[in-house]
Short mmCIF file of C-alpha atoms in Angstrom, two decimals:
data_model
loop_
_atom_site.label_atom_id
_atom_site.label_comp_id
_atom_site.label_asym_id
_atom_site.label_seq_id
_atom_site.Cartn_x
_atom_site.Cartn_y
_atom_site.Cartn_z
CA MET A 1 -20.98 3.06 -12.89
CA ASN A 2 -20.96 5.69 -10.06
CA GLY A 3 -19.71 2.91 -7.78
CA ILE A 4 -16.91 2.18 -10.27
CA PHE A 5 -15.99 5.69 -10.64
CA SER A 6 -15.89 6.47 -6.93
CA ALA A 7 -13.75 3.36 -6.40
CA LEU A 8 -11.37 4.56 -8.96
CA ILE A 9 -11.19 8.18 -7.32
CA LEU A 10 -10.30 6.57 -3.90
CA THR A 11 -7.64 4.41 -5.51
CA LEU A 12 -6.24 7.47 -7.24
CA ILE A 13 -6.13 9.31 -3.86
CA ALA A 14 -4.36 6.31 -2.19
CA GLY A 15 -1.80 6.36 -4.91
CA SER A 16 -1.17 10.01 -4.95
CA ALA A 17 0.09 9.90 -1.27
CA THR A 18 3.53 9.06 -2.66
CA GLY A 19 3.56 12.56 -3.91
CA LEU A 20 2.67 13.86 -0.47
CA GLY A 21 5.58 12.02 1.05
CA GLY A 22 7.91 13.58 -1.53
CA ALA A 23 6.45 17.06 -0.98
CA LEU A 24 6.85 16.71 2.78
CA VAL A 25 10.58 15.73 2.62
CA LEU A 26 11.51 18.11 -0.19
CA PHE A 27 10.07 21.06 1.57
CA LYS A 28 11.35 20.11 5.02
CA LYS A 29 7.96 20.17 6.72
CA LYS A 30 8.66 18.98 10.25
CA ILE A 31 6.79 15.78 11.21
CA SER A 32 7.25 13.92 14.62
CA SER A 33 8.79 10.62 13.99
CA ASN A 34 6.41 9.20 16.82
CA PHE A 35 3.43 10.88 15.11
CA LEU A 36 4.23 8.97 11.91
CA ALA A 37 4.85 5.80 13.76
CA GLY A 38 1.41 6.05 15.26
CA ALA A 39 -0.12 6.84 11.90
CA LEU A 40 1.48 3.83 10.27
CA GLY A 41 0.34 1.68 13.19
CA LEU A 42 -3.17 3.02 12.80
CA SER A 43 -3.23 2.27 9.11
CA ALA A 44 -2.01 -1.33 9.99
CA GLY A 45 -4.91 -1.69 12.54
CA VAL A 46 -7.49 -0.53 9.95
CA MET A 47 -6.29 -2.91 7.36
CA ILE A 48 -5.88 -5.87 9.67
CA PHE A 49 -9.41 -5.26 11.11
CA ILE A 50 -11.09 -4.83 7.74
CA SER A 51 -9.40 -7.91 6.38
CA LEU A 52 -10.16 -10.37 9.11
CA ALA A 53 -13.41 -8.84 10.39
CA GLU A 54 -15.24 -7.94 7.07
CA MET A 55 -13.50 -9.01 3.87
CA PHE A 56 -12.55 -12.61 4.55
CA PRO A 57 -15.87 -13.46 6.53
CA GLN A 58 -17.78 -11.78 3.49
CA ALA A 59 -15.92 -13.76 0.98
CA GLN A 60 -16.81 -16.99 2.79
CA GLU A 61 -20.48 -15.99 3.23
CA GLU A 62 -20.93 -15.02 -0.58
CA ILE A 63 -19.24 -18.08 -1.90
CA SER A 64 -21.20 -20.29 0.40
CA ALA A 65 -24.40 -18.73 -0.91
CA ILE A 66 -23.59 -19.79 -4.57
CA ASP A 67 -25.47 -22.82 -5.82
CA GLY A 68 -23.42 -25.89 -6.62
CA MET A 69 -20.30 -24.37 -5.29
CA LEU A 70 -18.56 -27.45 -3.52
CA HIS A 71 -15.74 -26.75 -1.03
CA GLY A 72 -16.29 -22.98 -1.41
CA GLU A 73 -14.82 -22.01 1.87
CA ALA A 74 -11.64 -23.94 1.37
CA TYR A 75 -11.21 -22.12 -2.04
CA VAL A 76 -11.54 -18.76 -0.04
CA LEU A 77 -8.87 -19.86 2.37
CA ILE A 78 -6.51 -20.88 -0.47
CA ALA A 79 -7.22 -17.49 -2.24
CA PHE A 80 -6.35 -15.63 1.05
CA PHE A 81 -2.95 -17.31 1.15
CA VAL A 82 -2.57 -16.78 -2.55
CA GLY A 83 -2.80 -13.09 -2.17
CA MET A 84 -0.08 -13.21 0.53
CA GLY A 85 2.03 -15.28 -1.95
CA ILE A 86 1.71 -12.76 -4.53
CA ILE A 87 2.82 -9.85 -2.58
CA THR A 88 5.68 -12.03 -1.04
CA LEU A 89 6.89 -12.83 -4.59
CA ILE A 90 7.00 -9.10 -5.33
CA ASP A 91 9.06 -8.53 -2.20
CA PHE A 92 11.36 -11.33 -3.20
CA LEU A 93 11.97 -10.02 -6.60
CA ILE A 94 12.89 -6.45 -5.42
CA PRO A 95 16.64 -6.06 -4.28
CA GLU A 96 16.70 -5.34 -0.57
CA TYR A 97 18.87 -2.22 -0.61
CA GLU A 98 16.40 -0.61 -3.26
CA ASN A 99 13.33 -1.81 -1.46
CA PRO A 100 11.11 1.18 -0.94
CA HIS A 101 10.50 0.21 2.58
CA GLU A 102 14.05 1.16 3.66
CA ALA A 103 13.22 4.68 3.63
CA SER A 104 14.46 6.52 6.69
CA GLY A 105 14.52 10.18 7.65
CA LEU A 106 11.74 12.72 7.34
CA THR A 107 13.75 15.76 5.99
CA LEU A 108 16.51 16.33 3.57
CA ASP A 109 18.63 17.08 6.68
CA SER A 110 18.43 13.54 7.80
CA HIS A 111 21.21 11.04 7.17
CA THR A 112 19.47 8.62 4.83
CA PRO A 113 20.84 5.65 2.82
CA ALA A 114 20.69 8.00 -0.14
CA VAL A 115 22.81 10.64 1.69
CA GLY A 116 25.15 8.12 2.79
CA MET A 117 25.84 6.70 -0.77
CA LEU A 118 26.68 10.24 -1.86
CA GLU A 119 29.08 10.88 0.83
CA GLN A 120 30.96 7.62 0.37
CA THR A 121 31.11 7.59 -3.57
CA GLY A 122 30.11 11.08 -4.76
CA ASN A 123 28.47 9.16 -7.56
CA GLU A 124 25.30 11.28 -8.64
CA LYS A 125 24.58 8.73 -11.30
CA ALA A 126 24.44 5.98 -8.69
CA MET A 127 22.20 8.27 -6.59
CA HIS A 128 20.01 8.82 -9.68
CA ARG A 129 19.75 4.94 -10.35
CA LEU A 130 18.91 4.39 -6.76
CA GLY A 131 15.94 6.91 -7.13
CA LEU A 132 14.71 5.33 -10.27
CA MET A 133 14.80 1.87 -9.06
CA SER A 134 13.03 2.93 -5.93
CA ALA A 135 10.39 4.38 -8.13
CA LEU A 136 10.09 1.17 -10.09
CA ALA A 137 10.02 -0.98 -6.93
CA ILE A 138 7.18 1.13 -5.53
CA ALA A 139 5.25 1.06 -8.65
CA ILE A 140 5.48 -2.82 -8.73
CA HIS A 141 4.54 -2.83 -5.07
CA ASN A 142 1.62 -0.54 -5.43
CA PHE A 143 -0.03 -2.38 -8.22
CA PRO A 144 -1.71 -5.04 -6.06
CA GLU A 145 -2.38 -2.32 -3.54
CA GLY A 146 -4.31 -0.52 -6.19
CA ILE A 147 -6.32 -3.61 -6.69
CA ALA A 148 -7.02 -3.93 -3.04
CA THR A 149 -8.24 -0.26 -2.74
CA PHE A 150 -10.54 -0.73 -5.81
CA ILE A 151 -12.17 -3.97 -4.87
CA GLY A 152 -12.55 -2.77 -1.34
CA ALA A 153 -14.17 0.60 -2.31
CA LEU A 154 -16.38 -1.05 -4.89
CA ASN A 155 -17.61 -3.69 -2.55
CA ASP A 156 -18.38 -1.10 0.42
CA PRO A 157 -17.68 2.48 0.39
CA GLN A 158 -17.01 2.54 4.19
CA MET A 159 -14.46 -0.21 3.68
CA GLY A 160 -13.01 1.50 0.77
CA GLY A 161 -12.56 4.68 2.69
CA GLY A 162 -10.68 2.78 5.47
CA ILE A 163 -8.49 1.17 2.97
CA THR A 164 -7.81 4.36 1.19
CA PHE A 165 -6.65 6.11 4.38
CA ALA A 166 -4.52 3.01 5.37
CA ILE A 167 -2.78 2.84 1.95
CA ALA A 168 -2.22 6.48 1.77
CA ILE A 169 -0.50 6.68 5.10
CA HIS A 170 1.57 3.70 4.01
CA ASN A 171 2.65 5.57 0.82
CA ILE A 172 4.07 8.64 2.50
CA PRO A 173 7.40 7.09 3.26
CA GLU A 174 7.50 5.39 -0.07
CA GLY A 175 7.33 8.83 -1.64
CA ILE A 176 10.11 9.86 0.67
CA ALA A 177 12.26 6.90 -0.64
CA VAL A 178 11.96 8.06 -4.18
CA ALA A 179 12.22 11.86 -3.72
CA ILE A 180 15.58 11.96 -1.51
CA PRO A 181 17.85 10.12 -3.98
CA ILE A 182 16.21 11.86 -7.00
CA TYR A 183 16.75 15.27 -5.39
CA TYR A 184 20.33 14.66 -4.43
CA ALA A 185 21.12 13.45 -8.03
CA THR A 186 19.38 16.20 -10.04
CA LYS A 187 19.07 18.98 -7.46
CA SER A 188 15.55 19.50 -8.73
CA LYS A 189 12.71 19.48 -6.47
CA THR A 190 10.25 19.38 -9.45
CA LYS A 191 11.72 16.24 -10.82
CA ALA A 192 11.94 14.47 -7.48
CA LEU A 193 8.30 15.41 -6.71
CA LEU A 194 7.12 14.31 -10.14
CA LEU A 195 8.81 10.88 -9.96
CA ALA A 196 7.56 10.41 -6.40
CA THR A 197 3.97 11.05 -7.48
CA LEU A 198 4.18 8.85 -10.71
CA SER A 199 5.47 5.91 -8.73
CA GLY A 200 2.15 5.91 -6.85
CA MET A 201 0.03 5.93 -10.14
CA SER A 202 0.63 2.33 -10.72
CA GLU A 203 -2.27 1.89 -8.14
CA LEU A 204 -4.73 3.45 -10.61
CA ILE A 205 -3.35 1.12 -13.28
CA GLY A 206 -3.76 -1.95 -11.07
CA ALA A 207 -7.45 -0.87 -10.45
CA LEU A 208 -7.99 -0.23 -14.17
CA LEU A 209 -6.53 -3.48 -15.17
CA CYS A 210 -8.72 -5.30 -12.62
CA LEU A 211 -11.98 -3.72 -14.09
CA ALA A 212 -10.70 -4.52 -17.57
CA VAL A 213 -10.05 -8.16 -16.98
CA THR A 214 -13.28 -8.73 -14.91
CA ALA A 215 -15.23 -6.92 -17.54
CA LEU A 216 -13.54 -9.09 -20.33
CA PHE A 217 -14.45 -12.37 -18.65
CA GLY A 218 -17.82 -11.17 -17.55
CA VAL A 219 -17.24 -11.22 -13.77
CA GLU A 220 -19.76 -9.15 -11.69
CA LEU A 221 -17.47 -7.02 -9.42
CA SER A 222 -20.44 -6.51 -7.13
CA GLY A 223 -20.71 -10.03 -6.16
CA GLY A 224 -22.84 -12.95 -7.56
CA SER A 225 -19.90 -14.77 -9.20
CA PRO A 226 -17.51 -17.20 -7.51
CA ILE A 227 -14.50 -15.11 -8.82
CA PHE A 228 -15.58 -12.03 -6.76
CA PRO A 229 -15.29 -13.67 -3.23
CA LEU A 230 -12.05 -15.22 -4.15
CA ILE A 231 -10.62 -11.89 -5.30
CA LEU A 232 -11.93 -10.36 -2.09
CA ALA A 233 -9.99 -13.09 -0.03
CA ALA A 234 -6.75 -12.63 -1.95
CA VAL A 235 -7.13 -8.87 -1.47
CA ALA A 236 -7.63 -9.51 2.38
CA GLY A 237 -4.40 -11.53 2.20
CA ILE A 238 -2.47 -8.76 0.48
CA MET A 239 -3.47 -6.30 3.14
CA ILE A 240 -2.59 -8.76 6.03
CA TYR A 241 0.71 -9.15 4.49
CA ILE A 242 1.32 -5.33 3.98
CA SER A 243 0.46 -4.63 7.47
CA LEU A 244 2.77 -7.11 9.00
CA ASP A 245 5.73 -6.96 6.63
CA GLU A 246 5.82 -3.19 5.85
CA LEU A 247 3.64 -1.11 7.92
CA LEU A 248 4.43 -2.35 11.50
CA PRO A 249 8.24 -2.72 10.86
CA THR A 250 8.27 0.96 9.20
CA ALA A 251 6.32 2.27 12.23
CA GLU A 252 8.79 0.67 14.71
CA LYS A 253 11.78 2.21 12.80
CA TYR A 254 10.16 5.76 13.00
CA GLY A 255 8.93 5.65 16.69
CA LYS A 256 8.80 3.69 19.86
CA HIS A 257 7.25 0.19 19.89
CA HIS A 258 4.25 1.02 22.09
CA ILE A 259 3.19 4.01 20.11
CA ALA A 260 3.05 1.73 17.00
CA ILE A 261 1.03 -0.75 18.93
CA ALA A 262 -1.45 1.81 20.20
CA GLY A 263 -1.85 2.99 16.57
CA VAL A 264 -2.87 -0.58 15.70
CA VAL A 265 -5.32 -0.83 18.60
CA ALA A 266 -6.75 2.71 17.73
CA GLY A 267 -7.23 1.66 14.05
CA MET A 268 -8.91 -1.66 15.03
CA ALA A 269 -11.16 0.39 17.45
CA ILE A 270 -11.94 3.07 14.87
CA MET A 271 -13.03 0.65 12.34
CA GLY A 272 -14.93 -1.68 14.68
CA THR A 273 -16.91 1.28 16.02
CA SER A 274 -17.70 2.60 12.45
CA MET A 275 -19.00 -0.83 11.49
CA LEU A 276 -21.36 -0.87 14.54
CA LEU A 277 -22.65 2.82 13.87
CA LEU A 278 -22.75 2.88 10.08
#
């Protein structure tokens, strides 16, 4: 039970980072674009390394150890790409202009898509809709990320800490994407910050739903069931997709290419070293 509680807390921390993004932009705290690019690259490196060096191999090892499980490693491979397919479908269903990954600018003084819309149309209702749709899109997107954080943390606290850090950094620009249009539409920093924070809470909902479904079907979340390694492999696929489709493009948008790649290498080195020492 303590392991489940700790995993839920880590999931909550990761989701709450959308509120941090909203707070940073609303209160005009200056952040170097290159610093954020490096941090996003770092989180991508952490997620890629955990997925390929720990989660996927562990899923194959666990399913191979189950008696009577034929072609288990093939099922794990399929589950890996099913995870990618789920997050791809979510991306496909979200309108591109309202996609939360299109956030740009780190302060309210920056010229963002939201500011451009207000300048062109003067339509505060359209601004408000943009903010709400961004919040909804982020909530949908964060749902599988919550499952990834929860399963990773439940399986291995060290792994869970790395995933929590990576997802939290990733959620900061998403909080910005919600807060800016809501603020310009309502002129209320409180409403903008609240909505940015709430948009990340779907991660906790995803974790709770995962817990409820597995309990309903009697799946052992700590292993011993063929379902668990398949979930682990799907989560690895989700995190690889997030890294390649979201984190790295956003990192390059904010900073220089080599800074983002240096962050990736640093993230992999940190996780690899921690796995050797701990």
